[in-house]
Coordinates of C-alpha atoms in Angstrom, one line a residue:
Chain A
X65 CA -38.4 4.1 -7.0
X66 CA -40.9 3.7 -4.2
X67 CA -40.8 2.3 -0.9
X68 CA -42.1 -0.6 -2.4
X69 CA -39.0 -1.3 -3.7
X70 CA -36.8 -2.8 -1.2
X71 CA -39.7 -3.8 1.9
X72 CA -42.2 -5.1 -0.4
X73 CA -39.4 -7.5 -2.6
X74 CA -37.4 -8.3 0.7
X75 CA -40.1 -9.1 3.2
X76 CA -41.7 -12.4 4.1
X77 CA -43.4 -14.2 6.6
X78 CA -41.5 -16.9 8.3
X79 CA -42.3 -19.2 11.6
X80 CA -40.5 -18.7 15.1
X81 CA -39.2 -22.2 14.8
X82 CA -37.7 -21.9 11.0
X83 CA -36.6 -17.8 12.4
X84 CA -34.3 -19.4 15.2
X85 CA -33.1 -22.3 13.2
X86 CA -32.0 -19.1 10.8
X87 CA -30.6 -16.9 13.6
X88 CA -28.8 -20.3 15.4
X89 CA -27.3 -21.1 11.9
X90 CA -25.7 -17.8 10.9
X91 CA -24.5 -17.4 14.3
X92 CA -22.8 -20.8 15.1
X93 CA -21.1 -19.7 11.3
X94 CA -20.4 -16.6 12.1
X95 CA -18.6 -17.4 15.6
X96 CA -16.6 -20.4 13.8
X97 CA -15.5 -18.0 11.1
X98 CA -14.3 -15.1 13.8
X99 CA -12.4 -18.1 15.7
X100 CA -11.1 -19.4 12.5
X101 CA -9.5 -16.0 11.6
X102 CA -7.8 -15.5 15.2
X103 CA -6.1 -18.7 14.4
X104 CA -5.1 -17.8 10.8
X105 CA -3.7 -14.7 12.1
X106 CA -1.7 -16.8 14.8
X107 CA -0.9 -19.2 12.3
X108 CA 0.6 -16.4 10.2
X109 CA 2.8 -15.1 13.1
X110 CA 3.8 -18.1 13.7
X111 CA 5.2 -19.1 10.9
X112 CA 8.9 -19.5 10.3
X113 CA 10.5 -16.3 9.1
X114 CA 12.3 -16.4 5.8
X115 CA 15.2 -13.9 5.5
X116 CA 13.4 -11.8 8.0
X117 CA 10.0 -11.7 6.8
X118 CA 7.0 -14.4 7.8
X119 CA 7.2 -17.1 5.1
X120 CA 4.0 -16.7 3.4
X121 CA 5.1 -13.0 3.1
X122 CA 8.3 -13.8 1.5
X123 CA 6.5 -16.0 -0.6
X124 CA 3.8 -13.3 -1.4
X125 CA 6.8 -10.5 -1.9
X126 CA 8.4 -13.2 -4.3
X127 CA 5.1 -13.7 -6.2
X128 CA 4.3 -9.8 -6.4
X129 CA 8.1 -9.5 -7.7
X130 CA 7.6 -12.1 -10.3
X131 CA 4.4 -9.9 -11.6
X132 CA 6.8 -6.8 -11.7
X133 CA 9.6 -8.4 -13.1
X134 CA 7.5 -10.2 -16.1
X135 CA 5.6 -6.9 -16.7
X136 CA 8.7 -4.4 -16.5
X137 CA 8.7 -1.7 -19.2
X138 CA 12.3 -0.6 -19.8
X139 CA 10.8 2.3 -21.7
X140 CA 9.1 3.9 -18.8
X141 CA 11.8 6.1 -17.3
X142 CA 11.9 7.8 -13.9
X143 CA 10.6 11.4 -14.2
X144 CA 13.5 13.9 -15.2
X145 CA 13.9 16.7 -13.2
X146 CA 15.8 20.5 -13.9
X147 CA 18.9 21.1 -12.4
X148 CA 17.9 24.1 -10.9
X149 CA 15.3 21.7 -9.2
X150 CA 18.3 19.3 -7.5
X151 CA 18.9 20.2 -3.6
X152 CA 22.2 21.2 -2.6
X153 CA 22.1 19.5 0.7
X154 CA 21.8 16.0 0.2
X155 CA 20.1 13.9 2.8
X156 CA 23.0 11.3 3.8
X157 CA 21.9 7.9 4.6
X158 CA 23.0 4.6 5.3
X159 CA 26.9 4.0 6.7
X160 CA 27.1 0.4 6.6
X161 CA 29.8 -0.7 4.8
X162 CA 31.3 2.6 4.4
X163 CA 34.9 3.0 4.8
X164 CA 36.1 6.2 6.1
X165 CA 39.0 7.1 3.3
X166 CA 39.4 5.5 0.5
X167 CA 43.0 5.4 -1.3
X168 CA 41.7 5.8 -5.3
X169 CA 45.0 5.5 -6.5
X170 CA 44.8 1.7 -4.8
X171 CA 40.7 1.6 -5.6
X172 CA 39.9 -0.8 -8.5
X173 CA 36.5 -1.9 -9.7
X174 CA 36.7 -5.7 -9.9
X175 CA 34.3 -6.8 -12.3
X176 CA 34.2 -10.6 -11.9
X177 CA 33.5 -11.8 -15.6
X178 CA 33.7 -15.3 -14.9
X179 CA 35.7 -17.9 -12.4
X180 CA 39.3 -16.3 -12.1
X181 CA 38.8 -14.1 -14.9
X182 CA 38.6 -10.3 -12.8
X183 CA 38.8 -6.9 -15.0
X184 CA 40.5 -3.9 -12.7
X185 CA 39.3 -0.9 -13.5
X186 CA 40.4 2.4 -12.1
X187 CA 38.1 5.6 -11.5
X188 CA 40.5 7.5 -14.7
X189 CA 39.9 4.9 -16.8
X190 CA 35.8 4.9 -15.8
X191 CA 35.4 8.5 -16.5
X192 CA 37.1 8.5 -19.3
X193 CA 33.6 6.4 -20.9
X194 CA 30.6 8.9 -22.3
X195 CA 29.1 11.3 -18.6
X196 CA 25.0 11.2 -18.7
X197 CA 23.6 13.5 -15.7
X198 CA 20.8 12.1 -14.2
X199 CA 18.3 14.0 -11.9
X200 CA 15.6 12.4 -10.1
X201 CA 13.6 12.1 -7.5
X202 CA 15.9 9.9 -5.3
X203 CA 13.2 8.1 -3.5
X204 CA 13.9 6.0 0.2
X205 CA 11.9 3.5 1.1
X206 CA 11.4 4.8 5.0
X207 CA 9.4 7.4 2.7
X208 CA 10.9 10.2 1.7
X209 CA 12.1 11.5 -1.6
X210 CA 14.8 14.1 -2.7
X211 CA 15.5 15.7 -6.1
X212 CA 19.3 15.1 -6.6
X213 CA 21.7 15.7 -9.6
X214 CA 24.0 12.8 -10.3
X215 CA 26.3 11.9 -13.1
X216 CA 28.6 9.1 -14.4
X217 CA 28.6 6.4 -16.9
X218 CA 25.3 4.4 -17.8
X219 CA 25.6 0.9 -16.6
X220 CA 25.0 -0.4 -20.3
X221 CA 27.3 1.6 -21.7
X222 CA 30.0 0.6 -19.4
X223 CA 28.9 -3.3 -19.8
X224 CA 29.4 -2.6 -23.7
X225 CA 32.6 -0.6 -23.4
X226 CA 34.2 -4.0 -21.8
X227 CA 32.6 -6.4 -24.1
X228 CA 30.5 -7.7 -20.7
X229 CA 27.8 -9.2 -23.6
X230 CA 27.0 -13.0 -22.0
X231 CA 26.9 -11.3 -18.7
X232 CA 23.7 -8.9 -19.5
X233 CA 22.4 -12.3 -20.5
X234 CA 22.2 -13.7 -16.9
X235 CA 19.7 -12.7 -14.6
X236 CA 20.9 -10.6 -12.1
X237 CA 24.2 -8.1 -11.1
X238 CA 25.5 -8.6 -8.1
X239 CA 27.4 -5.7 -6.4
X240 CA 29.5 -5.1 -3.0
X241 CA 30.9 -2.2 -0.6
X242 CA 34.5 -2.4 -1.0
X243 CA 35.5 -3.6 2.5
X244 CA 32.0 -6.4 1.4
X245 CA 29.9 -5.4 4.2
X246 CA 27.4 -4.0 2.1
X247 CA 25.5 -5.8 -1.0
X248 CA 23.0 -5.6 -3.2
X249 CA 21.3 -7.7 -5.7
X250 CA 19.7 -6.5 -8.8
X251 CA 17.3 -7.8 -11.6
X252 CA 19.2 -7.5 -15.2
X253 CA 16.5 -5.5 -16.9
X254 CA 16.5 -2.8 -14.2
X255 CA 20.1 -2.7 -14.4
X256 CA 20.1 -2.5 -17.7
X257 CA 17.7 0.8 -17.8
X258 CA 19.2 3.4 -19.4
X259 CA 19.0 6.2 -16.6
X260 CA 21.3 3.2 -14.3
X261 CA 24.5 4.7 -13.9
X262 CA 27.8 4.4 -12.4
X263 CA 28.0 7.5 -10.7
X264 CA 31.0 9.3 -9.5
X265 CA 29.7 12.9 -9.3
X266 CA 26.9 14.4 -7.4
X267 CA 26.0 18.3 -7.6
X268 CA 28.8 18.1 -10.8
X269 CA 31.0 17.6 -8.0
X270 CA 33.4 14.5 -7.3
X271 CA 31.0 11.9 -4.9
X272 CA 31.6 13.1 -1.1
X273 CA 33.0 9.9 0.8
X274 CA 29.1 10.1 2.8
X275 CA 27.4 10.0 -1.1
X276 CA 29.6 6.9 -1.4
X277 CA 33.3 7.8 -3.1
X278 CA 34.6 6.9 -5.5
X279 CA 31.9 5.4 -7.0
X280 CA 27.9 4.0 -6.2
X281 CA 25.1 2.9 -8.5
X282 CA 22.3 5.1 -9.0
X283 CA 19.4 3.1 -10.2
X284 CA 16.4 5.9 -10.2
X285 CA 14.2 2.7 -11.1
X286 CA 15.0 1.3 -7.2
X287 CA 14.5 2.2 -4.1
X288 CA 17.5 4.4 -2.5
X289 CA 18.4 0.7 -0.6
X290 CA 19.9 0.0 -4.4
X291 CA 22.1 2.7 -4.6
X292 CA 25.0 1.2 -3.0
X293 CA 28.1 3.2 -2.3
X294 CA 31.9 2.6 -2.5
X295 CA 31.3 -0.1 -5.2
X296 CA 34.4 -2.8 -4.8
X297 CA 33.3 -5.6 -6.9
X298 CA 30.7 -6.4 -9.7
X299 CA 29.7 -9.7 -10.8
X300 CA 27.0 -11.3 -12.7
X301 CA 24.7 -14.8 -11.8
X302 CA 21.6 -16.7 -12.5
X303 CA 20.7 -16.7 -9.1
X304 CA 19.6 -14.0 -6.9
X305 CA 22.8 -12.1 -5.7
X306 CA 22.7 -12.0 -1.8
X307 CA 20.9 -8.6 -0.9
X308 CA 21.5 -6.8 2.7
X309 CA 18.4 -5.5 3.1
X310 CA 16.6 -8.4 2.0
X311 CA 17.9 -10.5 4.2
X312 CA 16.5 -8.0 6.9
X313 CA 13.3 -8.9 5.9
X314 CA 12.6 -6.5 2.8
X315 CA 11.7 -6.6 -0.7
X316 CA 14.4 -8.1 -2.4
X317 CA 12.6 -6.7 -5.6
X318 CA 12.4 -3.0 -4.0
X319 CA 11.6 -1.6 -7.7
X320 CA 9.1 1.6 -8.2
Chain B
X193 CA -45.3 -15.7 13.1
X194 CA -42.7 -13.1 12.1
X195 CA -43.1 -10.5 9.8
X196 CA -39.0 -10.3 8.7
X197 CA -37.0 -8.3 5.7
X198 CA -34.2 -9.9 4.3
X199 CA -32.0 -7.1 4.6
X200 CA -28.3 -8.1 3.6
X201 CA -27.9 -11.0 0.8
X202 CA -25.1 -13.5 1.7
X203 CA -22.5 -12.0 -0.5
X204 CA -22.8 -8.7 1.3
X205 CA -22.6 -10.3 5.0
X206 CA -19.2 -12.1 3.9
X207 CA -17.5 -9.1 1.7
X208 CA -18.6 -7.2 4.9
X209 CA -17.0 -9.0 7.3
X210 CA -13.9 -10.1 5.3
X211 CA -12.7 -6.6 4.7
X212 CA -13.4 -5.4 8.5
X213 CA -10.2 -7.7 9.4
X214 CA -8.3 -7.2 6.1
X215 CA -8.6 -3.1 6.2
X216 CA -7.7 -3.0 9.8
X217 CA -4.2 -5.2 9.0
X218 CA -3.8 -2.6 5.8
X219 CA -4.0 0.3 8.6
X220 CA -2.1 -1.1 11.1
X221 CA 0.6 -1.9 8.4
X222 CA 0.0 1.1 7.0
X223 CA 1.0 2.5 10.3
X224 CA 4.1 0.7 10.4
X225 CA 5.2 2.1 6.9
X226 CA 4.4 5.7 7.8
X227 CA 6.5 5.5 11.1
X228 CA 9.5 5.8 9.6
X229 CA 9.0 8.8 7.9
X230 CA 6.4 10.4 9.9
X231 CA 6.1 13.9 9.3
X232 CA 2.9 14.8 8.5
X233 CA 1.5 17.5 11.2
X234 CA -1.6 19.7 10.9
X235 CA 0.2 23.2 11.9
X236 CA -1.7 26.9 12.2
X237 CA 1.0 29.3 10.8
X238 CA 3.6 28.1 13.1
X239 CA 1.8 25.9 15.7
X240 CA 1.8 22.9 15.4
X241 CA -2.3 21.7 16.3
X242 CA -1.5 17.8 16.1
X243 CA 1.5 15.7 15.1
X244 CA 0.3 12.4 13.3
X245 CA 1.6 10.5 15.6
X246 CA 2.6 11.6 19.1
X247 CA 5.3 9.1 20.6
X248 CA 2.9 7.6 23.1
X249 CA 0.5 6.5 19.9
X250 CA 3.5 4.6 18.8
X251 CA 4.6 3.2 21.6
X252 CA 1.5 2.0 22.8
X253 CA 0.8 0.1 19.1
X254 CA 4.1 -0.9 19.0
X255 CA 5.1 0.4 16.4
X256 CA 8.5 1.5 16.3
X257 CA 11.1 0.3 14.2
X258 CA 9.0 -2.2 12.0
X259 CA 9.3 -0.8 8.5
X260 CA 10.3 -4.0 6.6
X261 CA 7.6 -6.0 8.7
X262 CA 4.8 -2.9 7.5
X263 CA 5.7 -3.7 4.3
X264 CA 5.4 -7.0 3.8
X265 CA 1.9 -7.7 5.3
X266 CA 1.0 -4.3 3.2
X267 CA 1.8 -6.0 0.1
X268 CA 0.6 -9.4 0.7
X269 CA -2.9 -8.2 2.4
X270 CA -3.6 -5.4 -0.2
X271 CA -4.0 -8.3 -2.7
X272 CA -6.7 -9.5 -0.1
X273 CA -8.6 -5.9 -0.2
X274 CA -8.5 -5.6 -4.1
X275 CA -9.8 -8.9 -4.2
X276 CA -12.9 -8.2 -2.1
X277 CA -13.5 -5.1 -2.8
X278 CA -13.7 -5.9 -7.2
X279 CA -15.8 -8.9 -6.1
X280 CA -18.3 -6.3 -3.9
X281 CA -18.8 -4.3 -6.8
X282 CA -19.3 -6.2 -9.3
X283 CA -21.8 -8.5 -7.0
X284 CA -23.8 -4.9 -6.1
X285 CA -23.3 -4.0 -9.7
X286 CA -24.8 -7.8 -11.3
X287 CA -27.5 -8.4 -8.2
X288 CA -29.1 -5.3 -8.5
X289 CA -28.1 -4.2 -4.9
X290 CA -26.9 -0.7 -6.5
X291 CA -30.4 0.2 -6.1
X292 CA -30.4 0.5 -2.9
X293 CA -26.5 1.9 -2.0
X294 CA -26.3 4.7 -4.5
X295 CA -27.5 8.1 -3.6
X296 CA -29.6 9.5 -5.9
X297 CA -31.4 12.9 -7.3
X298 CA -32.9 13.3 -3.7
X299 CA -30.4 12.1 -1.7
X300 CA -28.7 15.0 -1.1
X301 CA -31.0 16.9 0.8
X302 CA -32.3 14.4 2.2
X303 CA -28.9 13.4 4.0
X304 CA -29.3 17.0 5.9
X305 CA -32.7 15.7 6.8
X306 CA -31.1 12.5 8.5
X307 CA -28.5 14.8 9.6
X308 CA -30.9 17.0 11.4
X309 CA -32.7 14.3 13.1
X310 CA -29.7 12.2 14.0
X311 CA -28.9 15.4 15.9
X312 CA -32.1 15.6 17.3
X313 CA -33.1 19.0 15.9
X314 CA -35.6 17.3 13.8
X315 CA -38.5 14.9 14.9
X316 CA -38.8 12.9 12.1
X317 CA -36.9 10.7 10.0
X318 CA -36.9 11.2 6.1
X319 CA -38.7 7.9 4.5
X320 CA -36.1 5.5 3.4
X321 CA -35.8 2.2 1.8
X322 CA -33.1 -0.2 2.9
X323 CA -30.5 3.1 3.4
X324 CA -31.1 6.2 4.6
X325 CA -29.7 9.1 2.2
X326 CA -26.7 9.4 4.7
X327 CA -25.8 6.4 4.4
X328 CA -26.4 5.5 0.3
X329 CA -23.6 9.0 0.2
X330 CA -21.3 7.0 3.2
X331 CA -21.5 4.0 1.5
X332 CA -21.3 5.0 -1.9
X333 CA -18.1 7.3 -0.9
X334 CA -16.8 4.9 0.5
X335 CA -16.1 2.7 -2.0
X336 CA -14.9 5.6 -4.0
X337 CA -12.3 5.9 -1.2
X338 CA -11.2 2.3 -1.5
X339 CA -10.4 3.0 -5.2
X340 CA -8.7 6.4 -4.3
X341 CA -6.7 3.9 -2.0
X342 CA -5.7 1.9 -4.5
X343 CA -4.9 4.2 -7.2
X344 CA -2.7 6.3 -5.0
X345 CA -1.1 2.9 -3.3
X346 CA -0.1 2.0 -6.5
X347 CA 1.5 5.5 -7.5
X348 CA 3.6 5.0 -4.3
X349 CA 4.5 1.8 -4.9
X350 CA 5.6 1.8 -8.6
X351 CA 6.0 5.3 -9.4
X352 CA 7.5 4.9 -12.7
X353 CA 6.2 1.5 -13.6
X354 CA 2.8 3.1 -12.7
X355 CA 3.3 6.3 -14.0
X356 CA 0.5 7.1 -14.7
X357 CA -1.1 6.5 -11.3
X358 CA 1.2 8.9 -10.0
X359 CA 0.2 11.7 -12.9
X360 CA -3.4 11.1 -11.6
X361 CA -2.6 11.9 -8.4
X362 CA -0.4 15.0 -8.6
X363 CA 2.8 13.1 -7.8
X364 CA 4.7 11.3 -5.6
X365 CA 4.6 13.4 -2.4
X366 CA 0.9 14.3 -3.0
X367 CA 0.3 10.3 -3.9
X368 CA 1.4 9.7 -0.6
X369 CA -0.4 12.5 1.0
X370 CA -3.7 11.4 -0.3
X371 CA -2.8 7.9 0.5
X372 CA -2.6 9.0 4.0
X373 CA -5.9 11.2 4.2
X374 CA -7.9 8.3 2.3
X375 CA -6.5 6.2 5.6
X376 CA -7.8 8.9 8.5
X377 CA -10.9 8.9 6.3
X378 CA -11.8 4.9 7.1
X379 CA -10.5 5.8 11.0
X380 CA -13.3 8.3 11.1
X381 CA -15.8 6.8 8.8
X382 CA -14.9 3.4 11.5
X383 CA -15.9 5.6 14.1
X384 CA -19.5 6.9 13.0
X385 CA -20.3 3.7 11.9
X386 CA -19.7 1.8 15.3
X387 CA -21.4 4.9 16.7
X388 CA -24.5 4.4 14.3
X389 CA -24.4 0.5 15.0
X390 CA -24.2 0.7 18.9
X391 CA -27.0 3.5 18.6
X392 CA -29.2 2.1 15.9
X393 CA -29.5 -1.2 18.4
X394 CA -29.1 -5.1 17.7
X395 CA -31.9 -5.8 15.5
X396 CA -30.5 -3.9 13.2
X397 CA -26.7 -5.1 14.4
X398 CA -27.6 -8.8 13.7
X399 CA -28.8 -8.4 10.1
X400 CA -25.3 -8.1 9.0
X401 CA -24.7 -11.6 10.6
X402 CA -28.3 -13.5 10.0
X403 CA -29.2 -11.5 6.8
X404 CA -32.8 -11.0 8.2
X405 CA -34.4 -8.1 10.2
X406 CA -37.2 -8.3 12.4
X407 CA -39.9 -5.7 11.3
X408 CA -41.3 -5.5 14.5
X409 CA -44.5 -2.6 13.7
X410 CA -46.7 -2.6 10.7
X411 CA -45.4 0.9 10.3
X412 CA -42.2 0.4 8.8
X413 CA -43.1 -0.5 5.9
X414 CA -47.0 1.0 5.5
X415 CA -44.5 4.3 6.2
X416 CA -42.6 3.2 3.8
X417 CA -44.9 2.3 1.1
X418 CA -46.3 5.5 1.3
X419 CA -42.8 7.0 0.3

């Protein structure tokens, strides 16, 4: 290429008159673009927020949630780590809804099948069900990530074991803390994943009350906001099961 | 009369100045994000050189304790810079602009040239066409870097969904590591440009904004034609 190129193609002869009508033109554009942003962006932060997050935002989260729920590959699994690999101390976070003791022989699972139809189900009688041992990379979303051992009964598994077969129908699972001050919502296929497990042992170890005793979800397919400990009650619904976090203006999705 | 070269075609000027706003929200949310698990330092055996970011950084950008609000602009604007930046390359791909962005066979040492004289250790400037070496590398890089930006975003956002994203980039931690060197990379690259803009003057300045730069001396381009 020669210089010829880009001067010779590109330059032209041109009057003052029709140069400043150019330069007025794409300057008046150019300042009502600049003030037209600052507005958007006020307009933006303005906005009402919806569970904690600017409308539009929300609405944008929802959309992006949509994509990842439609495209979700239940055969992509979250990479499997050795055991040898799983820390020993495990980063503890998150106390809300975290009762200091818990009396197991009083604890129950309540899985809420339908209106006034509740299932009681005691730890013994969970881990009596077939143990898988998952370890991941246990991943928070402030960032960090941790490879930890857990084990307990696949969700699925346990859903089969008490004929729960309508319910893996509906949408969503919808769990709480025991003393309800914690919650999460969770889409059915991501539930339904096989490495999703109720887990009652970390470090092949019973849970330590901090990990969430006697029992909390580990979904490796969610963030760690997911993982909710001291499970008190399941239940299943159509609509969006309300979600802690996400009403603190999060993801409700929160999927990797 | 005016002798003028019509530097930047409309497309340009607008994916130009549409990413300048949208890549400084994806920072600052970027920011936000990183807060909360900020613990990358550049350390010499056991000294720590810099902390990314000292308190006062923080405080002064306000950004403690905005995590959620990070996110959600992140996730919504991102859309915003794929958008622009797929429609910028396929435009300089399609229009022919390519020509004039990517480096090529001499480009290399001729950067060191405009290196050198940008320094002021050499008198004259290589012969160029619409870019100088330097910047057909910066702005060719550059781009590259906005993919790199993308491909490791999405490793840290959908590690397993996007598996493979996060196999290209050596993990999860490194994804995020890379993610967060790509973002220092725009700060500095930010900087030199402004640098090069406020030094190379307005004529130049206003081309982005008009699309047409004075040539002021027959020598541009006779120099030029002789290149």
């Amino acid at each position: 290429m020669s210089g010829r190129d880009f001067f010779s193609k590109r330059t032209k002869e041109v009057s003052n008159t029709a140069y400043r009508k150019r330069m007025i033109f794409s300057f008046l554009i150019f300042t009502i673009l600049v003030i037209a942003g600052i507005f958007a962006w006020k307009w933006l932060n303005n906005q009402p927020g919806d569970q904690g997050a600017l409308k539009p935002l929300r609405k944008t989260l929802e959309v992006n949630e949509k994509l990842l729920t439609s495209t979700f590959d239940t055969s992509k699994k979250a990479k499997i780590f050795d055991v040898k690999d799983a820390v020993k101390n495990v980063r503890v976070n998150g106390l809300i809804g975290m009762e200091k003791t818990i009396d197991t022989s009083a604890w129950r699972l309540l899985v809420v099948r339908g209106e006034g139809d509740t299932l009681r189900i005691s730890l013994a009688e969970i881990e009596t069900l077939p143990k898988e041992d998952v370890v991941f990379d246990f991943k928070c979303i402030e960032g960090w990530s941790q490879v930890t051992h857990w084990a307990g009964v696949p969700l699925k598994a346990f859903m089969d074991h008490y004929h729960l077969f309508t319910q893996q129908t509906l949408s969503y699972i919808g769990l709480q803390s025991v003393d309800k001050k914690y919650y999460v919502g969770i889409d059915m296929p991501s539930a339904l994943q096989s490495q999703t497990i109720l887990c009652y042992e970390m470090n092949n170890k019973p849970l330590p009350m901090n990990q969430g005793y006697p029992l909390r979800l580990i979904i490796p397919v969610k963030y760690g906001i997911k993982h909710i400990k001291q499970i008190g009650t399941m239940y299943f619904s159509n609509v969006k099961p309300p979600d802690y976090w996400a009403e603190r203006g999060y993801d409700y999705y929160a999927g990797l | 009369m005016k002798k003028v070269v019509k530097k930047h075609p409309l497309a340009i000027r607008w994916f130009h100045w549409i990413n300048f706003p949208v890549l400084t929200i994806m920072i600052w949310s970027g920011l936000l994000i990183y807060w909360a698990n900020s613990v990358y330092q550049i350390k010499i055996g056991n000294t720590v050189i810099y902390k990314f970011f000292p308190k006062g950084l923080y405080n002064a950008l306000n950004v403690p304790f905005h995590l959620a609000k990070g996110m959600s602009f992140h996730f919504a604007f991102a859309w915003l810079f794929i958008i622009n930046g797929i429609l910028y390359v396929a435009y300089t791909a399609i229009s022919g602009e390519w020509h004039y962005l990517l480096p090529n066979k001499k480009s290399f040492k001729e950067a060191w040239q405009v290196l050198l004289h940008d320094l002021h250790i050499r008198k004259y400037e290589p012969l160029q066409q619409k870019y100088n070496a330097a910047q057909r590398i910066a702005y060719t890089a550059i781009i590259f870097m906005g993919m790199g930006s993308v491909l490791t975003g999405l490793a840290i956002y959908k590690p397993v969904q996007f598996s493979w994203a996060m196999f290209l980039c050596g993990g999860y931690e490194a994804a995020r590591v890379e993610h967060f060197i790509l973002t220092i990379g725009y700060v500095l690259f930010f900087l030199i440009h402004i640098f090069q803009v406020i030094k190379t003057g307005w004529n130049n300045f206003q081309a982005m904004i008009s699309g047409l730069e004075v040539i002021k001396t027959e020598n541009q381009i006779s120099a030029n034609e002789r290149a």
